[in-house]
mmCIF file of C-alpha atoms and ligand atoms in Angstrom:
data_model
loop_
_atom_site.group_PDB
_atom_site.id
_atom_site.type_symbol
_atom_site.label_atom_id
_atom_site.label_comp_id
_atom_site.label_asym_id
_atom_site.label_seq_id
_atom_site.Cartn_x
_atom_site.Cartn_y
_atom_site.Cartn_z
ATOM 1 C CA MET A 1 2.709 4.575 -14.240
ATOM 2 C CA PRO A 2 3.619 2.312 -17.403
ATOM 3 C CA ILE A 3 0.931 -0.067 -17.854
ATOM 4 C CA LYS A 4 1.643 -3.813 -17.190
ATOM 5 C CA ALA A 5 -0.543 -5.979 -18.868
ATOM 6 C CA ILE A 6 1.595 -9.439 -17.821
ATOM 7 C CA GLU A 7 4.105 -10.068 -15.371
ATOM 8 C CA TRP A 8 6.059 -12.572 -14.183
ATOM 9 C CA LEU A 9 6.531 -13.396 -10.795
ATOM 10 C CA ASP A 10 8.546 -16.815 -10.783
ATOM 11 C CA ASN A 11 5.620 -19.225 -9.751
ATOM 12 C CA ARG A 12 2.695 -17.304 -10.917
ATOM 13 C CA VAL A 13 1.930 -14.660 -13.790
ATOM 14 C CA LYS A 14 -0.071 -11.396 -12.938
ATOM 15 C CA ILE A 15 -2.530 -10.106 -15.755
ATOM 16 C CA LEU A 16 -4.527 -7.107 -15.811
ATOM 17 C CA ASP A 17 -8.432 -7.919 -16.579
ATOM 18 C CA GLN A 18 -8.897 -6.498 -19.439
ATOM 19 C CA THR A 19 -12.761 -7.066 -19.163
ATOM 20 C CA ARG A 20 -12.869 -5.089 -16.315
ATOM 21 C CA LEU A 21 -11.275 -1.885 -18.027
ATOM 22 C CA PRO A 22 -12.198 0.889 -17.593
ATOM 23 C CA GLN A 23 -14.147 0.884 -14.722
ATOM 24 C CA GLU A 24 -12.039 -0.987 -12.727
ATOM 25 C CA GLU A 25 -8.202 -1.912 -12.508
ATOM 26 C CA VAL A 26 -8.157 -5.464 -11.446
ATOM 27 C CA TYR A 27 -4.806 -7.462 -11.388
ATOM 28 C CA LEU A 28 -5.635 -11.512 -11.122
ATOM 29 C CA GLU A 29 -2.529 -13.788 -10.254
ATOM 30 C CA LEU A 30 -2.994 -17.432 -12.117
ATOM 31 C CA SER A 31 -0.639 -20.170 -11.121
ATOM 32 C CA HIS A 32 -2.227 -22.689 -12.792
ATOM 33 C CA HIS A 33 -2.050 -23.154 -16.725
ATOM 34 C CA GLN A 34 -6.027 -23.892 -16.591
ATOM 35 C CA SER A 35 -7.057 -20.784 -15.344
ATOM 36 C CA ILE A 36 -4.562 -18.903 -18.199
ATOM 37 C CA ALA A 37 -6.222 -20.805 -20.570
ATOM 38 C CA SER A 38 -9.431 -19.639 -19.532
ATOM 39 C CA ALA A 39 -8.404 -16.227 -18.991
ATOM 40 C CA ILE A 40 -7.468 -16.093 -22.779
ATOM 41 C CA THR A 41 -10.584 -17.338 -24.237
ATOM 42 C CA GLU A 42 -12.577 -15.157 -21.797
ATOM 43 C CA LEU A 43 -10.567 -12.202 -23.092
ATOM 44 C CA LYS A 44 -9.262 -11.149 -20.142
ATOM 45 C CA ILE A 45 -5.879 -11.236 -21.672
ATOM 46 C CA ARG A 46 -6.007 -10.527 -25.045
ATOM 47 C CA GLY A 47 -4.187 -8.993 -28.054
ATOM 48 C CA ALA A 48 -2.062 -11.161 -30.754
ATOM 49 C CA PRO A 49 1.573 -10.574 -28.936
ATOM 50 C CA ALA A 50 0.081 -10.532 -25.306
ATOM 51 C CA ILE A 51 -1.452 -13.861 -25.928
ATOM 52 C CA GLY A 52 1.630 -15.290 -27.369
ATOM 53 C CA ILE A 53 3.614 -14.653 -24.044
ATOM 54 C CA VAL A 54 1.107 -15.059 -21.446
ATOM 55 C CA GLY A 55 0.857 -18.702 -23.638
ATOM 56 C CA ALA A 56 4.317 -18.788 -22.907
ATOM 57 C CA TYR A 57 4.160 -18.778 -19.146
ATOM 58 C CA ALA A 58 1.406 -20.870 -18.948
ATOM 59 C CA VAL A 59 3.374 -23.607 -20.683
ATOM 60 C CA ALA A 60 6.513 -23.022 -18.062
ATOM 61 C CA LEU A 61 3.912 -22.883 -15.028
ATOM 62 C CA GLY A 62 1.883 -26.183 -16.216
ATOM 63 C CA ALA A 63 5.486 -27.567 -16.619
ATOM 64 C CA LEU A 64 6.159 -26.510 -12.733
ATOM 65 C CA LYS A 65 3.527 -28.545 -11.437
ATOM 66 C CA ILE A 66 3.987 -31.705 -13.449
ATOM 67 C CA GLU A 67 4.669 -34.616 -11.189
ATOM 68 C CA ALA A 68 6.291 -37.448 -13.238
ATOM 69 C CA GLU A 69 9.347 -39.398 -12.488
ATOM 70 C CA GLN A 70 10.392 -39.784 -16.066
ATOM 71 C CA ARG A 71 11.662 -37.566 -18.668
ATOM 72 C CA ASP A 72 9.297 -39.584 -21.052
ATOM 73 C CA GLU A 73 5.963 -38.592 -18.943
ATOM 74 C CA PHE A 74 6.926 -35.593 -17.999
ATOM 75 C CA LEU A 75 6.783 -34.523 -22.043
ATOM 76 C CA ALA A 76 3.708 -36.685 -22.337
ATOM 77 C CA ARG A 77 1.988 -34.779 -20.154
ATOM 78 C CA LEU A 78 3.678 -30.979 -21.208
ATOM 79 C CA ARG A 79 2.323 -31.792 -24.886
ATOM 80 C CA ILE A 80 -1.644 -32.217 -23.003
ATOM 81 C CA ILE A 81 -0.836 -28.834 -21.420
ATOM 82 C CA ILE A 82 0.553 -27.486 -24.734
ATOM 83 C CA HIS A 83 -2.906 -28.738 -25.779
ATOM 84 C CA THR A 84 -4.809 -26.916 -23.830
ATOM 85 C CA ILE A 85 -3.090 -23.742 -24.514
ATOM 86 C CA ALA A 86 -3.317 -24.309 -28.472
ATOM 87 C CA ALA A 87 -7.011 -24.859 -27.966
ATOM 88 C CA THR A 88 -7.774 -21.633 -26.812
ATOM 89 C CA ARG A 89 -8.123 -19.224 -29.775
ATOM 90 C CA PRO A 90 -7.153 -20.020 -33.306
ATOM 91 C CA THR A 91 -6.119 -16.995 -35.061
ATOM 92 C CA ALA A 92 -3.111 -14.967 -33.562
ATOM 93 C CA ARG A 93 0.046 -16.561 -34.988
ATOM 94 C CA ASN A 94 1.822 -15.060 -32.076
ATOM 95 C CA LEU A 95 0.250 -17.760 -29.418
ATOM 96 C CA PHE A 96 1.540 -20.234 -31.984
ATOM 97 C CA LEU A 97 4.591 -19.581 -32.463
ATOM 98 C CA ALA A 98 5.317 -19.098 -28.942
ATOM 99 C CA ILE A 99 3.960 -22.592 -27.636
ATOM 100 C CA ASP A 100 6.180 -24.356 -30.756
ATOM 101 C CA ARG A 101 9.138 -22.524 -28.899
ATOM 102 C CA MET A 102 8.130 -24.010 -25.325
ATOM 103 C CA GLN A 103 7.867 -27.195 -26.985
ATOM 104 C CA LYS A 104 11.317 -27.232 -29.011
ATOM 105 C CA VAL A 105 13.316 -26.103 -26.007
ATOM 106 C CA ALA A 106 11.252 -29.268 -23.610
ATOM 107 C CA GLU A 107 12.351 -31.213 -25.878
ATOM 108 C CA ALA A 108 16.093 -30.685 -26.691
ATOM 109 C CA GLY A 109 16.350 -30.727 -22.366
ATOM 110 C CA GLU A 110 17.900 -33.785 -20.799
ATOM 111 C CA ASP A 111 16.400 -33.904 -17.500
ATOM 112 C CA ILE A 112 12.937 -33.006 -15.782
ATOM 113 C CA GLU A 113 14.700 -30.249 -13.784
ATOM 114 C CA GLN A 114 17.157 -28.620 -16.512
ATOM 115 C CA ILE A 115 13.620 -28.579 -18.598
ATOM 116 C CA ARG A 116 11.789 -26.969 -16.020
ATOM 117 C CA ALA A 117 14.158 -23.959 -15.598
ATOM 118 C CA ALA A 118 14.878 -23.767 -19.574
ATOM 119 C CA LEU A 119 11.061 -23.208 -20.182
ATOM 120 C CA VAL A 120 10.855 -21.134 -17.705
ATOM 121 C CA SER A 121 13.868 -18.764 -19.420
ATOM 122 C CA GLU A 122 12.192 -19.045 -22.628
ATOM 123 C CA ALA A 123 9.276 -17.568 -21.910
ATOM 124 C CA VAL A 124 10.619 -14.568 -20.291
ATOM 125 C CA LYS A 125 12.614 -14.551 -23.298
ATOM 126 C CA ILE A 126 9.432 -14.443 -25.670
ATOM 127 C CA HIS A 127 7.833 -11.527 -23.349
ATOM 128 C CA SER A 128 10.963 -9.605 -23.600
ATOM 129 C CA GLU A 129 11.564 -10.167 -27.284
ATOM 130 C CA GLU A 130 8.375 -9.396 -28.258
ATOM 131 C CA ALA A 131 8.289 -6.436 -26.137
ATOM 132 C CA ASP A 132 11.275 -4.790 -27.935
ATOM 133 C CA ALA A 133 9.784 -5.690 -31.292
ATOM 134 C CA THR A 134 6.946 -3.412 -30.551
ATOM 135 C CA ARG A 135 9.307 -0.761 -29.414
ATOM 136 C CA LYS A 136 11.134 -1.158 -32.606
ATOM 137 C CA LEU A 137 8.163 -1.450 -35.290
ATOM 138 C CA SER A 138 6.814 1.688 -33.034
ATOM 139 C CA GLN A 139 10.065 3.833 -34.085
ATOM 140 C CA LEU A 140 10.210 3.100 -37.414
ATOM 141 C CA GLY A 141 6.351 3.747 -38.210
ATOM 142 C CA ALA A 142 6.105 6.916 -36.553
ATOM 143 C CA GLY A 143 8.001 8.073 -39.470
ATOM 144 C CA LEU A 144 4.854 7.558 -41.893
ATOM 145 C CA ILE A 145 2.962 10.097 -39.227
ATOM 146 C CA GLN A 146 3.328 13.551 -40.042
ATOM 147 C CA ASP A 147 2.616 16.463 -37.515
ATOM 148 C CA GLY A 148 -0.719 17.614 -37.525
ATOM 149 C CA PHE A 149 -2.151 14.190 -38.859
ATOM 150 C CA THR A 150 -5.244 12.554 -37.820
ATOM 151 C CA ILE A 151 -5.319 8.944 -37.566
ATOM 152 C CA LEU A 152 -8.362 6.403 -37.210
ATOM 153 C CA THR A 153 -7.407 3.094 -35.300
ATOM 154 C CA HIS A 154 -9.015 0.285 -34.848
ATOM 155 C CA CYS A 155 -9.637 -2.334 -31.937
ATOM 156 C CA ASN A 156 -6.495 -2.466 -28.811
ATOM 157 C CA THR A 157 -3.471 -2.274 -30.009
ATOM 158 C CA GLY A 158 -1.294 -0.785 -27.156
ATOM 159 C CA ALA A 159 0.103 -2.001 -24.127
ATOM 160 C CA LEU A 160 -2.446 -4.338 -23.040
ATOM 161 C CA ALA A 161 -2.862 -6.015 -26.192
ATOM 162 C CA THR A 162 1.079 -6.415 -26.210
ATOM 163 C CA ALA A 163 2.355 -6.583 -23.031
ATOM 164 C CA GLY A 164 5.258 -3.961 -24.584
ATOM 165 C CA TYR A 165 4.739 -0.986 -26.364
ATOM 166 C CA GLY A 166 2.777 -1.338 -28.545
ATOM 167 C CA THR A 167 2.075 -2.252 -32.315
ATOM 168 C CA ALA A 168 -0.770 0.442 -34.389
ATOM 169 C CA LEU A 169 -0.774 2.045 -30.895
ATOM 170 C CA GLY A 170 2.855 2.137 -30.504
ATOM 171 C CA VAL A 171 3.330 3.998 -33.372
ATOM 172 C CA ILE A 172 1.013 6.659 -32.569
ATOM 173 C CA LYS A 173 2.310 6.617 -28.943
ATOM 174 C CA GLN A 174 5.999 7.042 -30.527
ATOM 175 C CA ALA A 175 4.707 9.822 -33.192
ATOM 176 C CA LYS A 176 3.720 11.815 -30.083
ATOM 177 C CA GLU A 177 6.779 11.395 -27.750
ATOM 178 C CA GLN A 178 8.377 12.750 -31.145
ATOM 179 C CA GLY A 179 6.470 15.684 -30.020
ATOM 180 C CA LYS A 180 3.962 15.625 -32.897
ATOM 181 C CA ASN A 181 0.852 17.493 -32.853
ATOM 182 C CA ILE A 182 -1.804 14.244 -33.650
ATOM 183 C CA LYS A 183 -5.067 13.199 -33.142
ATOM 184 C CA VAL A 184 -6.953 9.750 -32.733
ATOM 185 C CA LEU A 185 -10.314 8.781 -34.099
ATOM 186 C CA ALA A 186 -10.899 5.164 -32.157
ATOM 187 C CA THR A 187 -13.725 3.190 -33.441
ATOM 188 C CA GLU A 188 -15.511 1.487 -31.141
ATOM 189 C CA THR A 189 -14.915 -2.138 -31.819
ATOM 190 C CA ARG A 190 -17.977 -3.908 -31.783
ATOM 191 C CA PRO A 191 -18.969 -6.762 -30.249
ATOM 192 C CA LEU A 192 -16.480 -6.205 -27.367
ATOM 193 C CA LEU A 193 -15.605 -2.705 -27.557
ATOM 194 C CA GLN A 194 -11.807 -2.971 -27.373
ATOM 195 C CA GLY A 195 -11.548 0.449 -29.184
ATOM 196 C CA ALA A 196 -14.185 2.133 -26.833
ATOM 197 C CA ARG A 197 -13.243 0.110 -23.173
ATOM 198 C CA LEU A 198 -9.092 0.049 -24.256
ATOM 199 C CA THR A 199 -7.802 2.407 -26.470
ATOM 200 C CA ALA A 200 -9.964 5.187 -25.572
ATOM 201 C CA TRP A 201 -8.421 4.390 -22.112
ATOM 202 C CA GLU A 202 -5.215 4.200 -23.100
ATOM 203 C CA LEU A 203 -4.506 7.052 -24.948
ATOM 204 C CA LYS A 204 -6.169 9.130 -22.395
ATOM 205 C CA LYS A 205 -3.637 7.542 -19.921
ATOM 206 C CA ALA A 206 -0.518 8.492 -22.406
ATOM 207 C CA ASN A 207 -2.415 12.176 -23.307
ATOM 208 C CA ILE A 208 -2.721 12.050 -26.543
ATOM 209 C CA PRO A 209 -6.222 13.471 -27.668
ATOM 210 C CA VAL A 210 -8.689 10.562 -29.125
ATOM 211 C CA THR A 211 -12.596 10.954 -29.975
ATOM 212 C CA LEU A 212 -14.202 7.832 -30.026
ATOM 213 C CA ILE A 213 -16.548 6.914 -33.168
ATOM 214 C CA THR A 214 -19.021 4.146 -33.839
ATOM 215 C CA ASP A 215 -17.615 1.461 -36.404
ATOM 216 C CA SER A 216 -20.401 2.688 -38.767
ATOM 217 C CA MET A 217 -18.720 6.035 -39.031
ATOM 218 C CA ALA A 218 -15.543 5.060 -40.440
ATOM 219 C CA GLY A 219 -16.954 6.242 -43.811
ATOM 220 C CA TYR A 220 -18.229 9.653 -43.082
ATOM 221 C CA PHE A 221 -15.193 11.056 -41.850
ATOM 222 C CA MET A 222 -12.659 9.582 -44.199
ATOM 223 C CA SER A 223 -15.158 10.870 -47.110
ATOM 224 C CA ARG A 224 -14.896 14.305 -45.567
ATOM 225 C CA GLY A 225 -11.273 14.703 -45.515
ATOM 226 C CA LYS A 226 -11.067 14.148 -41.752
ATOM 227 C CA VAL A 227 -8.634 11.048 -41.508
ATOM 228 C CA ASP A 228 -5.025 11.254 -42.514
ATOM 229 C CA CYS A 229 -3.826 7.290 -42.241
ATOM 230 C CA VAL A 230 -5.178 4.145 -40.823
ATOM 231 C CA ILE A 231 -3.203 2.410 -39.011
ATOM 232 C CA VAL A 232 -4.091 -1.276 -36.997
ATOM 233 C CA GLY A 233 -2.564 -4.014 -35.902
ATOM 234 C CA ALA A 234 -2.342 -7.821 -37.078
ATOM 235 C CA ASP A 235 -3.403 -11.139 -35.726
ATOM 236 C CA ARG A 236 -1.685 -13.137 -38.699
ATOM 237 C CA ILE A 237 -0.288 -11.791 -41.247
ATOM 238 C CA ALA A 238 0.192 -14.661 -44.673
ATOM 239 C CA ALA A 239 2.951 -14.953 -46.652
ATOM 240 C CA ASN A 240 1.312 -12.895 -49.421
ATOM 241 C CA GLY A 241 0.756 -9.706 -46.612
ATOM 242 C CA ASP A 242 -3.003 -10.355 -46.570
ATOM 243 C CA THR A 243 -3.811 -9.782 -42.989
ATOM 244 C CA ALA A 244 -6.222 -11.038 -40.408
ATOM 245 C CA ASN A 245 -7.171 -8.438 -37.719
ATOM 246 C CA LYS A 246 -10.304 -7.505 -35.878
ATOM 247 C CA ILE A 247 -13.659 -7.716 -37.199
ATOM 248 C CA GLY A 248 -14.231 -4.390 -39.250
ATOM 249 C CA THR A 249 -10.477 -4.168 -40.218
ATOM 250 C CA TYR A 250 -11.621 -5.114 -43.971
ATOM 251 C CA SER A 251 -13.906 -2.830 -44.058
ATOM 252 C CA LEU A 252 -11.853 0.346 -42.936
ATOM 253 C CA ALA A 253 -9.304 -0.851 -45.650
ATOM 254 C CA VAL A 254 -11.759 -0.926 -48.443
ATOM 255 C CA LEU A 255 -13.142 2.730 -47.142
ATOM 256 C CA ALA A 256 -9.547 3.657 -47.088
ATOM 257 C CA LYS A 257 -8.466 2.747 -50.635
ATOM 258 C CA GLU A 258 -11.666 4.463 -52.035
ATOM 259 C CA ASN A 259 -10.590 7.745 -50.466
ATOM 260 C CA GLY A 260 -7.135 7.616 -51.100
ATOM 261 C CA ILE A 261 -5.573 7.450 -47.332
ATOM 262 C CA PRO A 262 -3.056 5.369 -46.630
ATOM 263 C CA PHE A 263 -3.591 2.213 -45.048
ATOM 264 C CA TYR A 264 -0.874 0.755 -42.706
ATOM 265 C CA VAL A 265 -0.636 -2.518 -40.766
ATOM 266 C CA ALA A 266 1.481 -2.409 -37.468
ATOM 267 C CA ALA A 267 3.007 -6.071 -36.831
ATOM 268 C CA PRO A 268 6.050 -7.965 -35.101
ATOM 269 C CA THR A 269 7.242 -10.359 -37.065
ATOM 270 C CA THR A 270 6.056 -12.769 -35.057
ATOM 271 C CA THR A 271 2.441 -12.368 -36.448
ATOM 272 C CA ILE A 272 4.203 -13.218 -39.739
ATOM 273 C CA ASP A 273 2.848 -16.881 -40.753
ATOM 274 C CA LEU A 274 5.059 -18.167 -43.789
ATOM 275 C CA SER A 275 3.546 -21.574 -43.706
ATOM 276 C CA LEU A 276 -0.121 -19.821 -45.386
ATOM 277 C CA ALA A 277 0.381 -18.666 -48.743
ATOM 278 C CA SER A 278 -3.002 -16.321 -48.670
ATOM 279 C CA GLY A 279 -5.468 -14.714 -46.220
ATOM 280 C CA ASP A 280 -7.949 -17.591 -47.096
ATOM 281 C CA GLU A 281 -6.510 -20.208 -45.160
ATOM 282 C CA ILE A 282 -5.991 -18.291 -41.565
ATOM 283 C CA PRO A 283 -7.997 -20.002 -39.371
ATOM 284 C CA ILE A 284 -11.014 -17.328 -37.966
ATOM 285 C CA GLU A 285 -12.030 -17.429 -34.615
ATOM 286 C CA GLN A 286 -16.273 -17.908 -34.209
ATOM 287 C CA ARG A 287 -17.316 -16.273 -31.159
ATOM 288 C CA SER A 288 -20.208 -16.562 -29.351
ATOM 289 C CA GLN A 289 -23.593 -15.473 -30.546
ATOM 290 C CA GLU A 290 -24.384 -13.906 -26.943
ATOM 291 C CA GLU A 291 -21.178 -10.994 -27.595
ATOM 292 C CA VAL A 292 -23.315 -9.787 -30.346
ATOM 293 C CA THR A 293 -26.809 -9.924 -28.727
ATOM 294 C CA HIS A 294 -25.818 -8.304 -25.401
ATOM 295 C CA ILE A 295 -23.545 -5.773 -24.640
ATOM 296 C CA GLN A 296 -21.343 -6.066 -21.318
ATOM 297 C CA GLY A 297 -24.345 -8.365 -20.326
ATOM 298 C CA VAL A 298 -27.427 -6.228 -21.198
ATOM 299 C CA SER A 299 -29.893 -8.039 -23.755
ATOM 300 C CA ILE A 300 -29.881 -5.694 -27.149
ATOM 301 C CA ALA A 301 -32.157 -7.911 -29.171
ATOM 302 C CA PRO A 302 -34.995 -9.893 -29.123
ATOM 303 C CA GLU A 303 -34.628 -13.453 -27.426
ATOM 304 C CA GLY A 304 -33.864 -15.689 -29.432
ATOM 305 C CA VAL A 305 -32.680 -14.179 -32.274
ATOM 306 C CA GLU A 306 -29.662 -15.636 -34.538
ATOM 307 C CA ALA A 307 -26.477 -13.747 -34.485
ATOM 308 C CA LEU A 308 -23.351 -14.443 -36.050
ATOM 309 C CA ASN A 309 -19.714 -13.445 -34.284
ATOM 310 C CA PRO A 310 -16.608 -14.072 -36.255
ATOM 311 C CA ALA A 311 -13.934 -12.689 -34.157
ATOM 312 C CA PHE A 312 -11.955 -11.451 -37.540
ATOM 313 C CA ASP A 313 -11.732 -10.717 -40.772
ATOM 314 C CA VAL A 314 -8.838 -10.776 -43.484
ATOM 315 C CA THR A 315 -7.912 -7.456 -45.273
ATOM 316 C CA PRO A 316 -6.380 -8.229 -48.770
ATOM 317 C CA HIS A 317 -2.824 -7.179 -49.280
ATOM 318 C CA ARG A 318 -4.275 -5.052 -52.085
ATOM 319 C CA TYR A 319 -5.344 -2.754 -49.665
ATOM 320 C CA ILE A 320 -2.602 -2.802 -47.171
ATOM 321 C CA THR A 321 0.201 0.683 -47.819
ATOM 322 C CA ALA A 322 2.670 -0.901 -45.666
ATOM 323 C CA ILE A 323 3.280 -3.113 -43.174
ATOM 324 C CA ILE A 324 5.554 -2.108 -40.105
ATOM 325 C CA THR A 325 7.714 -4.392 -38.682
ATOM 326 C CA GLU A 326 10.735 -4.346 -36.317
ATOM 327 C CA ARG A 327 12.877 -5.356 -39.199
ATOM 328 C CA GLY A 328 11.377 -2.680 -41.596
ATOM 329 C CA ILE A 329 8.524 -1.284 -43.492
ATOM 330 C CA ILE A 330 7.204 -3.855 -46.337
ATOM 331 C CA LYS A 331 5.310 -2.610 -48.974
ATOM 332 C CA GLU A 332 4.141 -4.365 -52.300
ATOM 333 C CA PRO A 333 5.610 -6.449 -53.757
ATOM 334 C CA TYR A 334 4.573 -8.557 -50.164
ATOM 335 C CA VAL A 335 5.529 -11.970 -50.811
ATOM 336 C CA GLU A 336 9.404 -10.835 -51.583
ATOM 337 C CA GLY A 337 9.387 -8.033 -48.900
ATOM 338 C CA ILE A 338 7.757 -10.808 -46.234
ATOM 339 C CA LYS A 339 10.414 -13.668 -46.983
ATOM 340 C CA GLY A 340 13.009 -10.548 -46.642
ATOM 341 C CA SER A 341 11.726 -9.630 -43.142
ATOM 342 C CA ASN A 342 12.686 -13.216 -42.188
ATOM 343 C CA PRO A 343 9.963 -14.474 -39.798
ATOM 344 C CA ARG A 344 10.466 -17.350 -37.664
HETATM 345 O O1 MRU B 1 -9.887 -10.206 -30.074
HETATM 346 P P1 MRU B 1 -8.704 -9.454 -29.576
HETATM 347 O O2 MRU B 1 -9.210 -8.749 -28.510
HETATM 348 O O3 MRU B 1 -7.874 -10.338 -28.969
HETATM 349 O O4 MRU B 1 -8.225 -9.169 -31.428
HETATM 350 C C1 MRU B 1 -7.014 -8.068 -30.860
HETATM 351 C C2 MRU B 1 -6.696 -7.561 -32.171
HETATM 352 O O5 MRU B 1 -7.667 -7.733 -33.116
HETATM 353 C C3 MRU B 1 -5.464 -6.575 -32.416
HETATM 354 O O6 MRU B 1 -5.657 -5.566 -33.525
HETATM 355 C C4 MRU B 1 -4.409 -7.459 -32.674
HETATM 356 O O7 MRU B 1 -4.072 -8.765 -32.102
HETATM 357 C C5 MRU B 1 -3.435 -6.933 -33.016
HETATM 358 S S1 MRU B 1 -2.588 -6.183 -31.358
HETATM 359 C C6 MRU B 1 -1.285 -6.046 -31.300
#
């Protein structure tokens, strides 16, 4: 059974609660934009493409519930809903692109009923476009994977994170479907263990051999020739190729370069933000200290100790061997290649 991270059910959206995995497969049916906003903030639904899709559905659901007689009043209330969704998580480009699209569709509409219908179909379109893009980029990226490769990946970038085929994990799944004999080293991905909980779960479901390592073991395995390439996803890619992804990605990229191992980023072009010249401008989400001082609710540090929790880091483009998108594989010089991929 394919994993359905997000499903549109006309007047509600069904999501698989990722905070309960791998112990339990619990689905939530949400019909209010505010409950979707909370689900995004709490990482019940997460991953850049997935939060773009669910953010668009949240705007559509919000619009279905607005009680207004006049178009102007309706649009004013819709702007507040869009603002609520935008305030959930700051780093993933896909969220802002999706809700900008929803805003434009609403403003182009003539009357309230027509706007509501247009918003629902735009959200469905965003979902299907994101899913198609991940399938295409996975097919392109699989060409970089050779038979017998051991691939190191970080965080979770599969069906759960994309509500589609996957980005880095999509490339891995596609290589396996092509009959390549591959193995995966998955980093556990502290603090919230997306690698241990979600990537290991998805790969086991797909019958792809996976071995879990702690984040701090990556250099050990790379220096001993046990890693043939690294593939990660992305939350936002600046115009020069600098890439924000889950905290720890930058360290992996530096280690990969030091050890002569190719380092690939896989992402749909909806993750590219041409308005940012470099990664220095990418907003980095700071999350709660408790995510560091506790593991799944259990305290692992002395009471009251200070902790820091940036959720993402930025990998400078000079560490990236190639960026795999649905419109092609981009290499240095990134400024030209990224512009040529024609992102929105
Ligand atoms: O904080 P998360 O779990 O939403 O972070 C997700 C990642 O960093 C993924 O690697 C990224 O969204 C790319 S996934 C398609």
